Coordinates of C-alpha atoms in Angstrom, one line a residue:
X173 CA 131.9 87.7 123.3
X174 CA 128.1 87.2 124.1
X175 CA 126.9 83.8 125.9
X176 CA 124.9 81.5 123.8
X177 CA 122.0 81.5 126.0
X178 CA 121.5 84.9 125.5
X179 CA 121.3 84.6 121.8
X180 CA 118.9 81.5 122.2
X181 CA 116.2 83.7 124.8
X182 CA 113.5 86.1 123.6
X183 CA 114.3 89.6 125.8
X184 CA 111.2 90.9 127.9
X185 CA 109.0 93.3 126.0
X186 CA 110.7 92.5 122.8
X187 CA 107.6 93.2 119.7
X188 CA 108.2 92.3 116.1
X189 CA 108.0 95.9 113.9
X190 CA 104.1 96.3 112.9
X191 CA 104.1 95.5 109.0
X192 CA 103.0 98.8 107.2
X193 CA 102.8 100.0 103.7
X194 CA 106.2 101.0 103.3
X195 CA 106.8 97.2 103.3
X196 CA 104.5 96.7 100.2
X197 CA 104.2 100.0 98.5
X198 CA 102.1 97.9 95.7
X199 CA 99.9 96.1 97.1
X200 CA 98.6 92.4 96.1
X201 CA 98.4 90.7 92.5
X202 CA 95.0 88.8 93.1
X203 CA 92.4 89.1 94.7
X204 CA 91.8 86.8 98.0
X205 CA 88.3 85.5 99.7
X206 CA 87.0 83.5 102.4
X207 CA 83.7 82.7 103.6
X208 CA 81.8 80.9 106.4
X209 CA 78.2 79.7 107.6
X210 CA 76.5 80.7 110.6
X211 CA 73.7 79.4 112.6
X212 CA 70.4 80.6 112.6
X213 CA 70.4 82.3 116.4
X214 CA 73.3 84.4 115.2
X215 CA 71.4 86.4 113.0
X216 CA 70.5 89.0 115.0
X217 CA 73.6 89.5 116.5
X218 CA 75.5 89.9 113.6
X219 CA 73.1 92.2 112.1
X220 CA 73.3 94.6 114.5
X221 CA 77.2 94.2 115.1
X222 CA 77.8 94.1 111.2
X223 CA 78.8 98.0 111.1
X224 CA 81.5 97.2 113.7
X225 CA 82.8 94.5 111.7
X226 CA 83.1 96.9 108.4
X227 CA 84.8 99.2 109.9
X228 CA 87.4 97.1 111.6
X229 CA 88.2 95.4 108.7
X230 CA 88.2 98.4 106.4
X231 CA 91.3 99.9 108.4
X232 CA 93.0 96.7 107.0
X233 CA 90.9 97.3 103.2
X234 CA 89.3 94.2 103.6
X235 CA 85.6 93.8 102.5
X236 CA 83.3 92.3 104.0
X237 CA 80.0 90.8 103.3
X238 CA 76.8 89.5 105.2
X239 CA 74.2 87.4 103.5
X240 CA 70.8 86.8 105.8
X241 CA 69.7 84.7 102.9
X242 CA 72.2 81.7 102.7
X243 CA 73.2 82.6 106.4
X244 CA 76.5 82.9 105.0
X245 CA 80.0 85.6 105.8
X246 CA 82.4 86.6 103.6
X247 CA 85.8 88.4 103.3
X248 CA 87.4 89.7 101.0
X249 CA 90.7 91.6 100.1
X250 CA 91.2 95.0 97.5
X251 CA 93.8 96.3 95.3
X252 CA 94.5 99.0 98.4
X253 CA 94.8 95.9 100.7
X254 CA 98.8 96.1 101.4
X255 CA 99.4 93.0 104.2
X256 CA 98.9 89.4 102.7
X257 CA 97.8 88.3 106.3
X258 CA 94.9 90.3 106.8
X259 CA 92.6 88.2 105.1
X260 CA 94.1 85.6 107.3
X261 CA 93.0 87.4 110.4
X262 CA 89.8 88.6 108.6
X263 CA 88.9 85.1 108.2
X264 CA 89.8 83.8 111.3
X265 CA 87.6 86.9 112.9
X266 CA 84.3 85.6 111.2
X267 CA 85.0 82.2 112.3
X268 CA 84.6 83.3 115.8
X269 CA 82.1 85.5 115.4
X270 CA 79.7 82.2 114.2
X271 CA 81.0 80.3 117.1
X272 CA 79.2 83.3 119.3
X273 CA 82.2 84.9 120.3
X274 CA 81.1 88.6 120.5
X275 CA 82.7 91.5 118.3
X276 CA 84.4 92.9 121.6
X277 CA 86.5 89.8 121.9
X278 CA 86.7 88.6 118.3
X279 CA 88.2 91.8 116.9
X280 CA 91.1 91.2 119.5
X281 CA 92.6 89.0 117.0
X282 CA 93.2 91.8 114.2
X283 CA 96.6 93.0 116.2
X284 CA 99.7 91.4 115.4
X285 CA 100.5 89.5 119.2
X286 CA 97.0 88.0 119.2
X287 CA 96.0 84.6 117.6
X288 CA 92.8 82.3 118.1
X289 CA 92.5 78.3 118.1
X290 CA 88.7 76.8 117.7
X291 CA 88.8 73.5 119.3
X292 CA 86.5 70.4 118.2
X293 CA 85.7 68.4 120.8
X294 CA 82.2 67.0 119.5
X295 CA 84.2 64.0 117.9
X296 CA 86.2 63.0 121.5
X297 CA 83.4 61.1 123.4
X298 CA 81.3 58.4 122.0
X299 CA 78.5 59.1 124.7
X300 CA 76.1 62.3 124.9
X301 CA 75.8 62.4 128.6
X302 CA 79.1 61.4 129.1
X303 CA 80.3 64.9 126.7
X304 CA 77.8 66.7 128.1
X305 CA 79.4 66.0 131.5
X306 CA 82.9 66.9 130.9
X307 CA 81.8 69.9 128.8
X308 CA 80.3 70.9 132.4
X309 CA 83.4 69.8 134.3
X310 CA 85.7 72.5 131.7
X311 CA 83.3 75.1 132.6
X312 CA 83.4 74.3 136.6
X313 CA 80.6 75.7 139.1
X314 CA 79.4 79.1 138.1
X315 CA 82.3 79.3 135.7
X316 CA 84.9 79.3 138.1
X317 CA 87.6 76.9 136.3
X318 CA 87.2 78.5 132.9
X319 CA 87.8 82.1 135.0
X320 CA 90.5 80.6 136.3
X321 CA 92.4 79.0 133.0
X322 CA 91.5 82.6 131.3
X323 CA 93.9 84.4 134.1
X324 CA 96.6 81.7 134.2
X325 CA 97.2 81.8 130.4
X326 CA 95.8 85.4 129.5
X327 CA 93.2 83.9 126.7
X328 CA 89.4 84.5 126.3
X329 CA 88.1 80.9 126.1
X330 CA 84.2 80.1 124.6
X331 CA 82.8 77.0 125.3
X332 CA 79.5 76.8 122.5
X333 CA 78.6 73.5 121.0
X334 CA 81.2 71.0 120.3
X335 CA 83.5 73.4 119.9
X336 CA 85.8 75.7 122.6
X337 CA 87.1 79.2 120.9
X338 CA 90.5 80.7 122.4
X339 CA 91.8 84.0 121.6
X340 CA 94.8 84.8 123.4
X341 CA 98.9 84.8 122.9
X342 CA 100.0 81.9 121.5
X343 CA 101.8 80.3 124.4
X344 CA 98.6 80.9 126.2
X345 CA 96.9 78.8 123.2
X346 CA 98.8 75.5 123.5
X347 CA 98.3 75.4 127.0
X348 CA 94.5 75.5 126.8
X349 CA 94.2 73.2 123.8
X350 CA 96.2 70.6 126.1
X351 CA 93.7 71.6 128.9
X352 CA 90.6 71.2 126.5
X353 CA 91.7 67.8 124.9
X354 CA 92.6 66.2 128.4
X355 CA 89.9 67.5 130.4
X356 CA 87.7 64.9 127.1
X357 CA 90.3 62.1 128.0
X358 CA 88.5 61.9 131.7
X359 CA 91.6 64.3 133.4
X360 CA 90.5 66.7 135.9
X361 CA 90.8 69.9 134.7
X362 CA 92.2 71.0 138.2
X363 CA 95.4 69.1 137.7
X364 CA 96.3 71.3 134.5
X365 CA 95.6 74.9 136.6
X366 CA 97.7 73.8 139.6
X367 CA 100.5 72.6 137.3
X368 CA 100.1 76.4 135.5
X369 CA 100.3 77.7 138.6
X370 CA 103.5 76.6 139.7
X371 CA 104.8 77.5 136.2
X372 CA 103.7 81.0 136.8
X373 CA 105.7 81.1 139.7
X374 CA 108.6 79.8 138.5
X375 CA 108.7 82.2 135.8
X376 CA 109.1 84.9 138.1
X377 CA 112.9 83.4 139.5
X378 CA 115.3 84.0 136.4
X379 CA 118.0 81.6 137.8
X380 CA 115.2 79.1 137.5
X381 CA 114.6 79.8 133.7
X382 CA 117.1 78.1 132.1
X383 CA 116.6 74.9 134.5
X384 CA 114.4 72.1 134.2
X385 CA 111.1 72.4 136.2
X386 CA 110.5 68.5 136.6
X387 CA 111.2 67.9 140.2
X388 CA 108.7 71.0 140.9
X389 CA 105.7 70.1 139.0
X390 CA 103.2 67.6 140.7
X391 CA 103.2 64.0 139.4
X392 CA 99.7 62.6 139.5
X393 CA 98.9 59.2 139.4
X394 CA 95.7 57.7 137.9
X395 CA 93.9 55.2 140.2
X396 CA 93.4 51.6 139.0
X397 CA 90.0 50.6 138.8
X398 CA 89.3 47.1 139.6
X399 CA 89.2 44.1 137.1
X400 CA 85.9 43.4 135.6
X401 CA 84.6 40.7 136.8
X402 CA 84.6 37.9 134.5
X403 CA 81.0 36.1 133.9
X404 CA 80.0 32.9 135.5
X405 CA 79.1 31.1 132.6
X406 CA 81.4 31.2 129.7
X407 CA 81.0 30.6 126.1
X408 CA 83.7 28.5 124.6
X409 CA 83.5 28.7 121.1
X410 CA 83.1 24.7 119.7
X411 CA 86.0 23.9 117.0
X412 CA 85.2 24.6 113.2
X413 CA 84.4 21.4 111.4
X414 CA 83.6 21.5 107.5
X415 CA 80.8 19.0 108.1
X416 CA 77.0 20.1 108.7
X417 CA 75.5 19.3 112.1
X418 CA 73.3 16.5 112.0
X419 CA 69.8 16.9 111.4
X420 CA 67.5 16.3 114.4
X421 CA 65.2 13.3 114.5
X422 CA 60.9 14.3 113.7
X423 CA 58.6 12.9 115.4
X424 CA 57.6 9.7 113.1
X425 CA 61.6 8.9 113.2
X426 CA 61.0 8.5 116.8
X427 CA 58.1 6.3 116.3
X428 CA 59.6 4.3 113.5
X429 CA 62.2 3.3 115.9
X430 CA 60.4 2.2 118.9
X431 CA 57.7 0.4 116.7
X432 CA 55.2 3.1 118.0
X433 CA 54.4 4.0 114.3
X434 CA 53.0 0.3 113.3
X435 CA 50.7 0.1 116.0
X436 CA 47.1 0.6 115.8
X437 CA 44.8 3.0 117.1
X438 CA 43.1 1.2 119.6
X439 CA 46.9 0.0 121.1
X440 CA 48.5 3.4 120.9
X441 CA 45.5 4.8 123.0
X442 CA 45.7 1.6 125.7
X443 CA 49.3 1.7 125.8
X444 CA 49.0 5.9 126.6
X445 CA 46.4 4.8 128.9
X446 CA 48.9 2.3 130.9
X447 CA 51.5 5.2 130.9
X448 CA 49.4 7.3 133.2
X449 CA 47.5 4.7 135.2
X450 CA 51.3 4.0 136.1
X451 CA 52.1 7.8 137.3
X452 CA 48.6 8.1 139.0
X453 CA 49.4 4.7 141.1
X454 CA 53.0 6.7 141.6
X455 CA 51.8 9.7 142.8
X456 CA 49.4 7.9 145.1
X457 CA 51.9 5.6 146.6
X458 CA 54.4 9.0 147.3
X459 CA 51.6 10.8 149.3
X460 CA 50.1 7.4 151.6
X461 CA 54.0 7.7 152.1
X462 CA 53.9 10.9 153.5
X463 CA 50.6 10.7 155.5
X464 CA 52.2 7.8 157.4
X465 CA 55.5 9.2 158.6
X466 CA 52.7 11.5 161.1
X467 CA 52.0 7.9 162.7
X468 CA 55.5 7.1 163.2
X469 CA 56.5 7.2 166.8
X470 CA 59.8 9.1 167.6
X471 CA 62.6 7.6 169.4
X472 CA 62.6 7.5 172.7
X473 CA 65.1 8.8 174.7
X474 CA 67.0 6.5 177.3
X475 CA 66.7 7.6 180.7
X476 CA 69.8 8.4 182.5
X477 CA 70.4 7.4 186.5
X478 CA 71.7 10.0 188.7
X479 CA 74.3 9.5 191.4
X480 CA 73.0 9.8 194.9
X481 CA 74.3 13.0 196.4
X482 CA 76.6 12.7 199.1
X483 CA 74.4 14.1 201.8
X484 CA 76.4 15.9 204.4
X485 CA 75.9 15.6 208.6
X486 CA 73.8 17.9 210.1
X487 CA 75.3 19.6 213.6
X488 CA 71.8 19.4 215.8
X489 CA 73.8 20.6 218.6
X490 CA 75.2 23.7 217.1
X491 CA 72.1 24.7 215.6
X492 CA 70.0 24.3 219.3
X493 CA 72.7 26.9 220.6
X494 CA 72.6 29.6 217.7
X495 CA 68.5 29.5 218.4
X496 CA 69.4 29.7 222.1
X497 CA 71.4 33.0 222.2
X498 CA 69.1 34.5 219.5
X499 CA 66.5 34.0 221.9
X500 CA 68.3 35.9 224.9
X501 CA 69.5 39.1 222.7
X502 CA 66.6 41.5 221.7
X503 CA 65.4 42.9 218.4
X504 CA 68.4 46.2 217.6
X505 CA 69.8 45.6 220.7
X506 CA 73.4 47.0 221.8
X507 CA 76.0 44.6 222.1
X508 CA 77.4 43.8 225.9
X509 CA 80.9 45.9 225.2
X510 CA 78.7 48.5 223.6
X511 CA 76.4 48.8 226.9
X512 CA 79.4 48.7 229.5
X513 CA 81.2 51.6 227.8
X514 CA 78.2 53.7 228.2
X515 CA 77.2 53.1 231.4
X516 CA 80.9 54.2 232.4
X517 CA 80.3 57.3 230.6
X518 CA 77.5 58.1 232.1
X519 CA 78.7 57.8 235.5
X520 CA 81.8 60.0 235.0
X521 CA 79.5 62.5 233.5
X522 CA 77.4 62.3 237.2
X523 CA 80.4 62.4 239.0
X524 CA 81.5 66.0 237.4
X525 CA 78.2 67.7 238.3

């Protein structure tokens, strides 16, 4: 008897065989190809690299083919080519070798445990500056938070263009694609590494495994931003009517009306004259108005009477005797206690000699 979640769980260090010729002894019935554009700053690069490429494909008998002319790369297989998922790989390798990942890195993804996922993220934000800025923000100062998602999910991550290039395991791949596409949405991308991080260590306990890891992984809550604030003047759209607005008066409708129009010249010009004979004497009667209010007198305000103060009795007496005994004592002399006790001092001081 074996328990079932045995059977359902990969064991450590388990590989799938390699896939040799034995497997296909004849090889494929048609012949495969792929192809792909490359910009113009690549050129050099791949020139010199090109070699590097050959070879590594040729292990797999897959040609390949560099054209400086239409700035173009192309792969294809041979009657000796023996796996049908090496032109697969082959294409996927000069895919990120025009998205400037170099040869080192992009000929990782020719072995059997390694796959690659080229990210779009030109198409997520409407703004420039505001992609530009969370481009930045995936990258982190100096590089620091793309070093850091490269250790936590064992992938080699390229950020060029609007495009991000992973090459890595394929667990490590879905867990940077979620990282790329939420770090566009406006998520930090520091709340995705400290959630892998707790992951990591949770991996490690194997009665843990099997469990949910919910209650251990942080919850983050987004902040609500305040309410726009709503205009002060707002437009209320008027109710649809079928009928056409009606159409403003001219100026000789205006003067048809008040009996303006029949009038001759001489009268239009006197009764315009009258108009602003009427606004001078106006004005002229506002300002005299204001020039007199400086002759206007204030108010005057009424005088109050003040109760007579109580006044209170002077002591004459007592005052004569204060001056009195001021007169007797001297300026900083001793008080009478003060002179007695010395003077008995000083004769008990005699008295001892």
């Amino acid at each position: 008897t074996v328990d079932e979640s045995e059977l359902l769980t990969v064991p450590d260090g388990w590989k799938e065989p390699a896939f040799t010729r034995e497997d296909n002894p004849k090889g494929l019935l048609e012949e495969s190809s792929f192809a792909t554009l490359f910009p113009k700053y690549r050129e050099a690069y791949l020139k010199e690299c090109w070699p590097l490429v050959q070879k590594a494909l040729g292990e797999h008998y897959v040609n390949a083919v560099l054209d400086l002319i239409e700035g173009s790369m192309t792969v294809t297989t041979t009657k000796k080519t023996f796996d049908p998922y090496a032109i697969i790989r082959a294409r996927d390798l000069i895919k990120l070798l025009a998205r400037s990942v170099p040869f080192e890195q992009a000929v990782r993804i020719l072995q059997d445990d390694v796959a690659c996922d080229i990210i779009k993220i030109g198409s997520l934000v409407r703004k420039r500056e505001t992609f530009v800025k969370r481009r930045a923000r995936l990258l982190g100062p100096k590089g620091s938070t793309l070093k850091a998602l490269e250790l936590l999910t064992n992938c080699y991550i390229m950020v060029q263009g609007n495009t991000v290039s992973a090459l890595g395991p394929f667990s490590g791949l879905k867990e940077v694609r979620k990282v790329v596409l939420d770090t566009m949405k406006n998520i930090h991308p520091i709340y995705n590494i400290k959630t892998l991080m707790i992951k990591r260590e949770l991996a490690k306990d194997p009665e843990l495994r099997t469990q949910s890891w919910e209650r251990f992984l942080p919850k983050f809550k987004r902040k609500n931003l305040k309410k726009r604030k709503e205009p002060k003047k707002k437009n209320t759209k008027k109710e649809y009517t079928p009928f056409p607005p009606p159409q403003p008066e001219s100026q000789i409708d205006k003067e048809l009306a008040s009996g303006e129009y029949f009038l001759k010249e001489r009268q239009k010009k006197r009764k315009q004259m009258e108009e602003i004979k009427a606004k001078q004497a106006d004005a002229v009667k506002r300002r005299q108005e204001e020039r007199n209010k400086a002759f206007i007198p204030p108010k005057e305000k009424t005088a109050v009477k003040k109760k007579a103060s109580t006044e209170k009795k002077i002591d004459i007496e007592a005052i004569k005797e204060k001056v009195k005994n001021a007169k007797k004592k001297k300026l900083g002399a001793l008080p009478e206690e003060e002179v007695k006790l010395k003077m008995a001092a000083d004769e008990k001081k005699k008295k001892k000699k």
